[in-house]
């Protein structure tokens, strides 16, 4: 499913790809025209070039495209086998092997629960983490709780100071992930009127009371962010610059739903009878 809004100087190709295996790809292609400003330098050997390119790159003679970020926020109101869901962080942590083992170390999963509304800080474990939205009271045939992973792939967050005006209006962009309790009128991460906002609208306001969020009807707000380090190859039209995140079923099915082959090896319970 594709739509292509023209937003300012960009065209964003927004795709939702529904795969037979149950995964949903969220893809964003950015194309259009870099924001630019005129400068005195025609090439990097010119005397003003260093100053002209302090915060952007020369992409054509006399033309600098400032460096910038893009933030696309997805309001993911998943209801996995029902409304009451919980966000889990499966942290991958190093673990020593038992002394008798030939190997010195292994890794394992330590699961944390996101218990309250608010921004979910980025994981800092060297091994990373997997974000999983789970229904804690349902089970697949193996007795596991049906979940969807959010594989966020490329994602950066804003590093502007919190009191910088654009950052105040898009406060959500300081974190890749927020969680809130579902409310039908909470639709936009930056609030209804971000360009008129004095700051704090949207997600900071929605989540201000830090209400309990485990086993509730929750909404996960994911910001797909990417930095744009400009370059001459962007000029005159930016070749479509793709980024994606994937919602992937995990313990949701009893096997790969896209393959009939599996039936020979893993018969369904009713086929065994
Ligand atoms: Cu850009």
mmCIF file of C-alpha atoms and ligand atoms in Angstrom:
data_model
loop_
_atom_site.group_PDB
_atom_site.id
_atom_site.type_symbol
_atom_site.label_atom_id
_atom_site.label_comp_id
_atom_site.label_asym_id
_atom_site.label_seq_id
_atom_site.Cartn_x
_atom_site.Cartn_y
_atom_site.Cartn_z
ATOM 1 C CA UNK A 1 0.000 0.000 0.000
ATOM 2 C CA UNK A 2 1.666 3.219 -1.108
ATOM 3 C CA UNK A 3 1.016 6.912 -0.839
ATOM 4 C CA UNK A 4 3.325 9.768 -1.774
ATOM 5 C CA UNK A 5 2.663 13.043 0.052
ATOM 6 C CA UNK A 6 4.555 16.132 -1.096
ATOM 7 C CA UNK A 7 5.699 17.852 2.092
ATOM 8 C CA UNK A 8 7.652 21.073 1.614
ATOM 9 C CA UNK A 9 10.519 20.410 -0.781
ATOM 10 C CA UNK A 10 10.344 16.616 -0.367
ATOM 11 C CA UNK A 11 8.247 13.819 -1.763
ATOM 12 C CA UNK A 12 7.984 10.943 0.706
ATOM 13 C CA UNK A 13 7.152 7.507 -0.670
ATOM 14 C CA UNK A 14 5.350 5.823 2.245
ATOM 15 C CA UNK A 15 4.912 2.075 1.803
ATOM 16 C CA UNK A 16 3.252 -0.603 3.899
ATOM 17 C CA UNK A 17 4.285 -4.027 2.586
ATOM 18 C CA UNK A 18 2.200 -6.947 3.880
ATOM 19 C CA UNK A 19 4.188 -10.165 3.556
ATOM 20 C CA UNK A 20 2.769 -13.723 3.405
ATOM 21 C CA UNK A 21 4.884 -14.685 6.424
ATOM 22 C CA UNK A 22 2.954 -12.145 8.495
ATOM 23 C CA UNK A 23 5.559 -9.379 8.569
ATOM 24 C CA UNK A 24 4.627 -5.767 7.827
ATOM 25 C CA UNK A 25 7.328 -3.560 6.351
ATOM 26 C CA UNK A 26 7.182 0.166 6.998
ATOM 27 C CA UNK A 27 9.228 1.808 4.233
ATOM 28 C CA UNK A 28 9.985 5.453 3.653
ATOM 29 C CA UNK A 29 11.651 6.733 0.492
ATOM 30 C CA UNK A 30 12.711 10.373 0.578
ATOM 31 C CA UNK A 31 13.118 12.163 -2.727
ATOM 32 C CA UNK A 32 12.531 15.642 -4.104
ATOM 33 C CA UNK A 33 14.769 18.664 -3.734
ATOM 34 C CA UNK A 34 17.318 19.330 -0.981
ATOM 35 C CA UNK A 35 16.758 22.560 0.921
ATOM 36 C CA UNK A 36 19.551 24.856 -0.265
ATOM 37 C CA UNK A 37 21.133 28.264 0.328
ATOM 38 C CA UNK A 38 23.359 30.418 -1.894
ATOM 39 C CA UNK A 39 27.020 30.910 -0.964
ATOM 40 C CA UNK A 40 30.048 32.716 -2.441
ATOM 41 C CA UNK A 41 32.130 29.575 -2.938
ATOM 42 C CA UNK A 42 31.925 27.698 -6.236
ATOM 43 C CA UNK A 43 34.383 25.013 -5.124
ATOM 44 C CA UNK A 44 36.205 23.965 -1.964
ATOM 45 C CA UNK A 45 39.418 25.827 -2.968
ATOM 46 C CA UNK A 46 37.624 29.195 -2.789
ATOM 47 C CA UNK A 47 38.435 31.443 0.224
ATOM 48 C CA UNK A 48 34.921 31.372 1.782
ATOM 49 C CA UNK A 49 34.388 27.635 1.253
ATOM 50 C CA UNK A 50 35.348 26.510 4.760
ATOM 51 C CA UNK A 51 32.935 28.960 6.418
ATOM 52 C CA UNK A 52 30.224 28.363 3.804
ATOM 53 C CA UNK A 53 30.291 24.611 4.456
ATOM 54 C CA UNK A 54 30.471 24.654 8.281
ATOM 55 C CA UNK A 55 26.932 23.168 8.598
ATOM 56 C CA UNK A 56 26.279 21.768 5.138
ATOM 57 C CA UNK A 57 27.974 20.527 1.996
ATOM 58 C CA UNK A 58 28.549 22.196 -1.326
ATOM 59 C CA UNK A 59 26.295 20.247 -3.668
ATOM 60 C CA UNK A 60 26.745 22.502 -6.751
ATOM 61 C CA UNK A 61 28.693 25.732 -7.427
ATOM 62 C CA UNK A 62 27.493 28.545 -5.092
ATOM 63 C CA UNK A 63 24.982 26.132 -3.543
ATOM 64 C CA UNK A 64 25.094 24.597 -0.058
ATOM 65 C CA UNK A 65 22.529 22.094 1.239
ATOM 66 C CA UNK A 66 22.445 22.280 5.074
ATOM 67 C CA UNK A 67 22.713 19.021 7.021
ATOM 68 C CA UNK A 68 19.410 18.017 8.610
ATOM 69 C CA UNK A 69 17.351 15.165 10.052
ATOM 70 C CA UNK A 70 14.072 13.555 8.979
ATOM 71 C CA UNK A 71 11.612 12.136 11.521
ATOM 72 C CA UNK A 72 8.607 10.073 10.473
ATOM 73 C CA UNK A 73 6.445 9.054 13.411
ATOM 74 C CA UNK A 74 4.253 5.942 13.266
ATOM 75 C CA UNK A 75 1.366 5.650 15.678
ATOM 76 C CA UNK A 76 1.254 1.863 16.048
ATOM 77 C CA UNK A 77 -2.019 0.889 17.669
ATOM 78 C CA UNK A 78 -1.503 -2.856 17.511
ATOM 79 C CA UNK A 79 -3.992 -5.130 19.255
ATOM 80 C CA UNK A 80 -2.277 -8.506 19.322
ATOM 81 C CA UNK A 81 -4.985 -11.124 19.869
ATOM 82 C CA UNK A 82 -6.867 -8.490 21.883
ATOM 83 C CA UNK A 83 -6.430 -4.984 23.241
ATOM 84 C CA UNK A 84 -4.489 -5.726 26.432
ATOM 85 C CA UNK A 85 -0.839 -5.795 25.339
ATOM 86 C CA UNK A 86 2.546 -5.291 26.996
ATOM 87 C CA UNK A 87 5.766 -3.878 25.570
ATOM 88 C CA UNK A 88 8.795 -6.051 26.361
ATOM 89 C CA UNK A 89 12.459 -5.302 25.814
ATOM 90 C CA UNK A 90 14.417 -8.497 25.183
ATOM 91 C CA UNK A 91 17.951 -7.386 26.065
ATOM 92 C CA UNK A 92 20.810 -9.458 24.711
ATOM 93 C CA UNK A 93 23.415 -9.752 27.448
ATOM 94 C CA UNK A 94 26.722 -11.587 27.640
ATOM 95 C CA UNK A 95 26.830 -14.454 30.114
ATOM 96 C CA UNK A 96 29.794 -16.535 31.324
ATOM 97 C CA UNK A 97 29.706 -20.174 30.296
ATOM 98 C CA UNK A 98 29.844 -22.876 32.966
ATOM 99 C CA UNK A 99 33.419 -23.661 33.970
ATOM 100 C CA UNK A 100 33.312 -27.157 32.517
ATOM 101 C CA UNK A 101 32.342 -25.868 29.096
ATOM 102 C CA UNK A 102 34.841 -25.482 26.293
ATOM 103 C CA UNK A 103 33.452 -22.048 25.519
ATOM 104 C CA UNK A 104 34.228 -19.063 27.760
ATOM 105 C CA UNK A 105 31.048 -17.161 27.158
ATOM 106 C CA UNK A 106 27.550 -17.182 25.739
ATOM 107 C CA UNK A 107 24.746 -14.698 25.447
ATOM 108 C CA UNK A 108 21.226 -14.851 26.700
ATOM 109 C CA UNK A 109 18.030 -12.822 26.752
ATOM 110 C CA UNK A 110 16.927 -10.776 29.750
ATOM 111 C CA UNK A 111 13.399 -9.476 29.370
ATOM 112 C CA UNK A 112 12.304 -6.146 30.812
ATOM 113 C CA UNK A 113 8.754 -4.829 30.852
ATOM 114 C CA UNK A 114 7.902 -1.249 29.970
ATOM 115 C CA UNK A 115 5.582 -0.587 32.886
ATOM 116 C CA UNK A 116 4.462 3.012 32.342
ATOM 117 C CA UNK A 117 3.588 5.589 29.711
ATOM 118 C CA UNK A 118 6.405 7.789 28.464
ATOM 119 C CA UNK A 119 9.544 7.783 26.361
ATOM 120 C CA UNK A 120 11.355 4.446 26.156
ATOM 121 C CA UNK A 121 15.079 5.147 26.437
ATOM 122 C CA UNK A 122 17.346 3.629 23.814
ATOM 123 C CA UNK A 123 19.007 0.386 24.882
ATOM 124 C CA UNK A 124 22.715 0.718 25.618
ATOM 125 C CA UNK A 125 23.706 -2.932 25.902
ATOM 126 C CA UNK A 126 26.470 -3.785 23.443
ATOM 127 C CA UNK A 127 24.414 -6.786 22.348
ATOM 128 C CA UNK A 128 21.387 -4.647 21.576
ATOM 129 C CA UNK A 129 17.790 -5.472 22.270
ATOM 130 C CA UNK A 130 14.632 -6.609 20.543
ATOM 131 C CA UNK A 131 11.414 -4.678 21.152
ATOM 132 C CA UNK A 132 8.424 -6.953 21.401
ATOM 133 C CA UNK A 133 4.765 -6.125 21.768
ATOM 134 C CA UNK A 134 3.099 -9.088 23.470
ATOM 135 C CA UNK A 135 -0.293 -10.325 24.543
ATOM 136 C CA UNK A 136 0.600 -11.743 27.984
ATOM 137 C CA UNK A 137 -2.680 -13.630 28.401
ATOM 138 C CA UNK A 138 -2.869 -15.446 25.027
ATOM 139 C CA UNK A 139 -0.809 -18.416 23.866
ATOM 140 C CA UNK A 140 0.182 -20.122 20.626
ATOM 141 C CA UNK A 141 0.212 -23.936 20.309
ATOM 142 C CA UNK A 142 3.675 -24.053 21.923
ATOM 143 C CA UNK A 143 2.470 -22.128 24.975
ATOM 144 C CA UNK A 144 4.267 -18.903 24.024
ATOM 145 C CA UNK A 145 2.745 -15.455 24.174
ATOM 146 C CA UNK A 146 1.901 -14.075 20.717
ATOM 147 C CA UNK A 147 4.025 -11.055 19.908
ATOM 148 C CA UNK A 148 5.235 -8.770 17.170
ATOM 149 C CA UNK A 149 8.817 -7.547 17.080
ATOM 150 C CA UNK A 150 9.525 -4.011 16.040
ATOM 151 C CA UNK A 151 12.811 -4.240 14.140
ATOM 152 C CA UNK A 152 13.599 -0.583 13.927
ATOM 153 C CA UNK A 153 16.592 -0.778 11.609
ATOM 154 C CA UNK A 154 17.831 2.706 10.795
ATOM 155 C CA UNK A 155 16.767 5.056 13.531
ATOM 156 C CA UNK A 156 18.387 8.136 14.977
ATOM 157 C CA UNK A 157 17.032 10.638 17.489
ATOM 158 C CA UNK A 158 17.312 14.394 17.634
ATOM 159 C CA UNK A 159 20.403 15.752 19.388
ATOM 160 C CA UNK A 160 19.191 19.366 19.523
ATOM 161 C CA UNK A 161 18.903 20.928 23.022
ATOM 162 C CA UNK A 162 15.463 20.394 24.584
ATOM 163 C CA UNK A 163 14.880 24.179 24.791
ATOM 164 C CA UNK A 164 15.640 24.830 21.099
ATOM 165 C CA UNK A 165 12.390 26.040 19.482
ATOM 166 C CA UNK A 166 12.043 23.341 16.745
ATOM 167 C CA UNK A 167 12.940 20.688 19.304
ATOM 168 C CA UNK A 168 10.304 21.970 21.741
ATOM 169 C CA UNK A 169 7.700 21.639 18.993
ATOM 170 C CA UNK A 170 8.831 18.135 18.034
ATOM 171 C CA UNK A 171 9.823 16.908 21.498
ATOM 172 C CA UNK A 172 8.869 13.366 20.489
ATOM 173 C CA UNK A 173 11.931 13.228 18.190
ATOM 174 C CA UNK A 174 14.331 13.055 21.152
ATOM 175 C CA UNK A 175 13.409 9.371 21.597
ATOM 176 C CA UNK A 176 12.836 6.653 19.000
ATOM 177 C CA UNK A 177 9.988 5.101 20.952
ATOM 178 C CA UNK A 178 7.174 6.240 23.231
ATOM 179 C CA UNK A 179 4.326 4.307 24.744
ATOM 180 C CA UNK A 180 0.906 5.627 25.748
ATOM 181 C CA UNK A 181 -2.507 4.312 26.746
ATOM 182 C CA UNK A 182 -4.913 4.390 23.819
ATOM 183 C CA UNK A 183 -7.063 7.516 23.632
ATOM 184 C CA UNK A 184 -9.012 8.138 20.421
ATOM 185 C CA UNK A 185 -8.178 11.864 20.244
ATOM 186 C CA UNK A 186 -4.409 11.380 20.663
ATOM 187 C CA UNK A 187 -3.440 11.111 17.022
ATOM 188 C CA UNK A 188 -0.278 13.147 16.351
ATOM 189 C CA UNK A 189 3.110 12.824 18.058
ATOM 190 C CA UNK A 190 3.703 16.601 17.881
ATOM 191 C CA UNK A 191 0.148 17.585 18.830
ATOM 192 C CA UNK A 192 -2.513 19.129 16.629
ATOM 193 C CA UNK A 193 -0.757 22.416 15.759
ATOM 194 C CA UNK A 194 3.015 21.901 15.985
ATOM 195 C CA UNK A 195 3.872 25.133 14.140
ATOM 196 C CA UNK A 196 1.919 27.180 16.698
ATOM 197 C CA UNK A 197 3.010 25.152 19.708
ATOM 198 C CA UNK A 198 4.911 26.774 22.569
ATOM 199 C CA UNK A 199 6.363 23.341 23.273
ATOM 200 C CA UNK A 200 5.385 20.161 25.043
ATOM 201 C CA UNK A 201 2.348 19.302 22.934
ATOM 202 C CA UNK A 202 1.740 15.774 21.733
ATOM 203 C CA UNK A 203 3.553 12.857 23.332
ATOM 204 C CA UNK A 204 5.063 14.674 26.366
ATOM 205 C CA UNK A 205 1.529 15.835 27.228
ATOM 206 C CA UNK A 206 -0.162 12.486 26.429
ATOM 207 C CA UNK A 207 2.225 10.610 28.719
ATOM 208 C CA UNK A 208 2.761 13.232 31.447
ATOM 209 C CA UNK A 209 1.027 11.240 34.191
ATOM 210 C CA UNK A 210 3.079 8.088 33.499
ATOM 211 C CA UNK A 211 0.003 5.875 33.824
ATOM 212 C CA UNK A 212 0.538 2.100 34.072
ATOM 213 C CA UNK A 213 0.950 0.680 30.562
ATOM 214 C CA UNK A 214 1.569 -3.063 31.005
ATOM 215 C CA UNK A 215 -1.359 -5.259 30.004
ATOM 216 C CA UNK A 216 -3.348 -2.218 28.816
ATOM 217 C CA UNK A 217 -4.694 -1.040 25.476
ATOM 218 C CA UNK A 218 -1.399 0.595 24.503
ATOM 219 C CA UNK A 219 -0.140 2.574 21.537
ATOM 220 C CA UNK A 220 3.514 2.381 20.535
ATOM 221 C CA UNK A 221 4.833 5.519 18.843
ATOM 222 C CA UNK A 222 7.858 4.719 16.718
ATOM 223 C CA UNK A 223 9.917 7.432 15.082
ATOM 224 C CA UNK A 224 11.862 6.376 12.034
ATOM 225 C CA UNK A 225 14.650 8.935 11.962
ATOM 226 C CA UNK A 226 17.532 9.449 9.583
ATOM 227 C CA UNK A 227 20.190 12.068 9.234
ATOM 228 C CA UNK A 228 20.788 13.593 5.866
ATOM 229 C CA UNK A 229 24.439 14.374 5.234
ATOM 230 C CA UNK A 230 24.103 16.195 1.940
ATOM 231 C CA UNK A 231 26.365 15.621 -1.093
ATOM 232 C CA UNK A 232 26.638 16.571 -4.792
ATOM 233 C CA UNK A 233 24.934 13.334 -5.819
ATOM 234 C CA UNK A 234 21.722 14.679 -4.248
ATOM 235 C CA UNK A 235 21.595 17.408 -6.911
ATOM 236 C CA UNK A 236 19.441 18.347 -8.738
ATOM 237 C CA UNK A 237 16.894 15.709 -7.604
ATOM 238 C CA UNK A 238 17.568 13.556 -4.570
ATOM 239 C CA UNK A 239 17.717 9.891 -5.664
ATOM 240 C CA UNK A 240 15.135 8.102 -3.499
ATOM 241 C CA UNK A 241 16.733 7.458 -0.121
ATOM 242 C CA UNK A 242 15.081 4.416 1.503
ATOM 243 C CA UNK A 243 14.762 3.482 5.156
ATOM 244 C CA UNK A 244 12.574 0.839 6.714
ATOM 245 C CA UNK A 245 11.397 -0.799 9.894
ATOM 246 C CA UNK A 246 9.691 -4.193 10.103
ATOM 247 C CA UNK A 247 6.907 -5.508 12.311
ATOM 248 C CA UNK A 248 7.675 -9.214 12.473
ATOM 249 C CA UNK A 249 5.503 -11.945 14.047
ATOM 250 C CA UNK A 250 7.224 -13.784 16.896
ATOM 251 C CA UNK A 251 5.430 -16.631 18.723
ATOM 252 C CA UNK A 252 2.306 -15.320 16.995
ATOM 253 C CA UNK A 253 1.966 -18.356 14.720
ATOM 254 C CA UNK A 254 2.837 -21.969 15.418
ATOM 255 C CA UNK A 255 5.098 -22.111 12.370
ATOM 256 C CA UNK A 256 5.847 -20.173 9.188
ATOM 257 C CA UNK A 257 2.359 -19.443 7.814
ATOM 258 C CA UNK A 258 3.690 -18.829 4.290
ATOM 259 C CA UNK A 259 5.067 -22.328 3.705
ATOM 260 C CA UNK A 260 3.042 -25.475 2.989
ATOM 261 C CA UNK A 261 6.317 -27.421 3.182
ATOM 262 C CA UNK A 262 6.324 -27.132 6.956
ATOM 263 C CA UNK A 263 3.219 -29.276 7.226
ATOM 264 C CA UNK A 264 5.251 -32.370 6.326
ATOM 265 C CA UNK A 265 7.561 -31.781 9.275
ATOM 266 C CA UNK A 266 5.373 -30.000 11.819
ATOM 267 C CA UNK A 267 1.822 -31.311 11.466
ATOM 268 C CA UNK A 268 -0.902 -29.181 12.920
ATOM 269 C CA UNK A 269 -2.563 -30.725 15.993
ATOM 270 C CA UNK A 270 -5.771 -31.514 14.091
ATOM 271 C CA UNK A 271 -3.769 -33.277 11.364
ATOM 272 C CA UNK A 272 -2.177 -35.573 13.922
ATOM 273 C CA UNK A 273 -5.576 -36.910 14.964
HETATM 274 CU CU1 LIG B 1 16.906 15.433 3.590
#
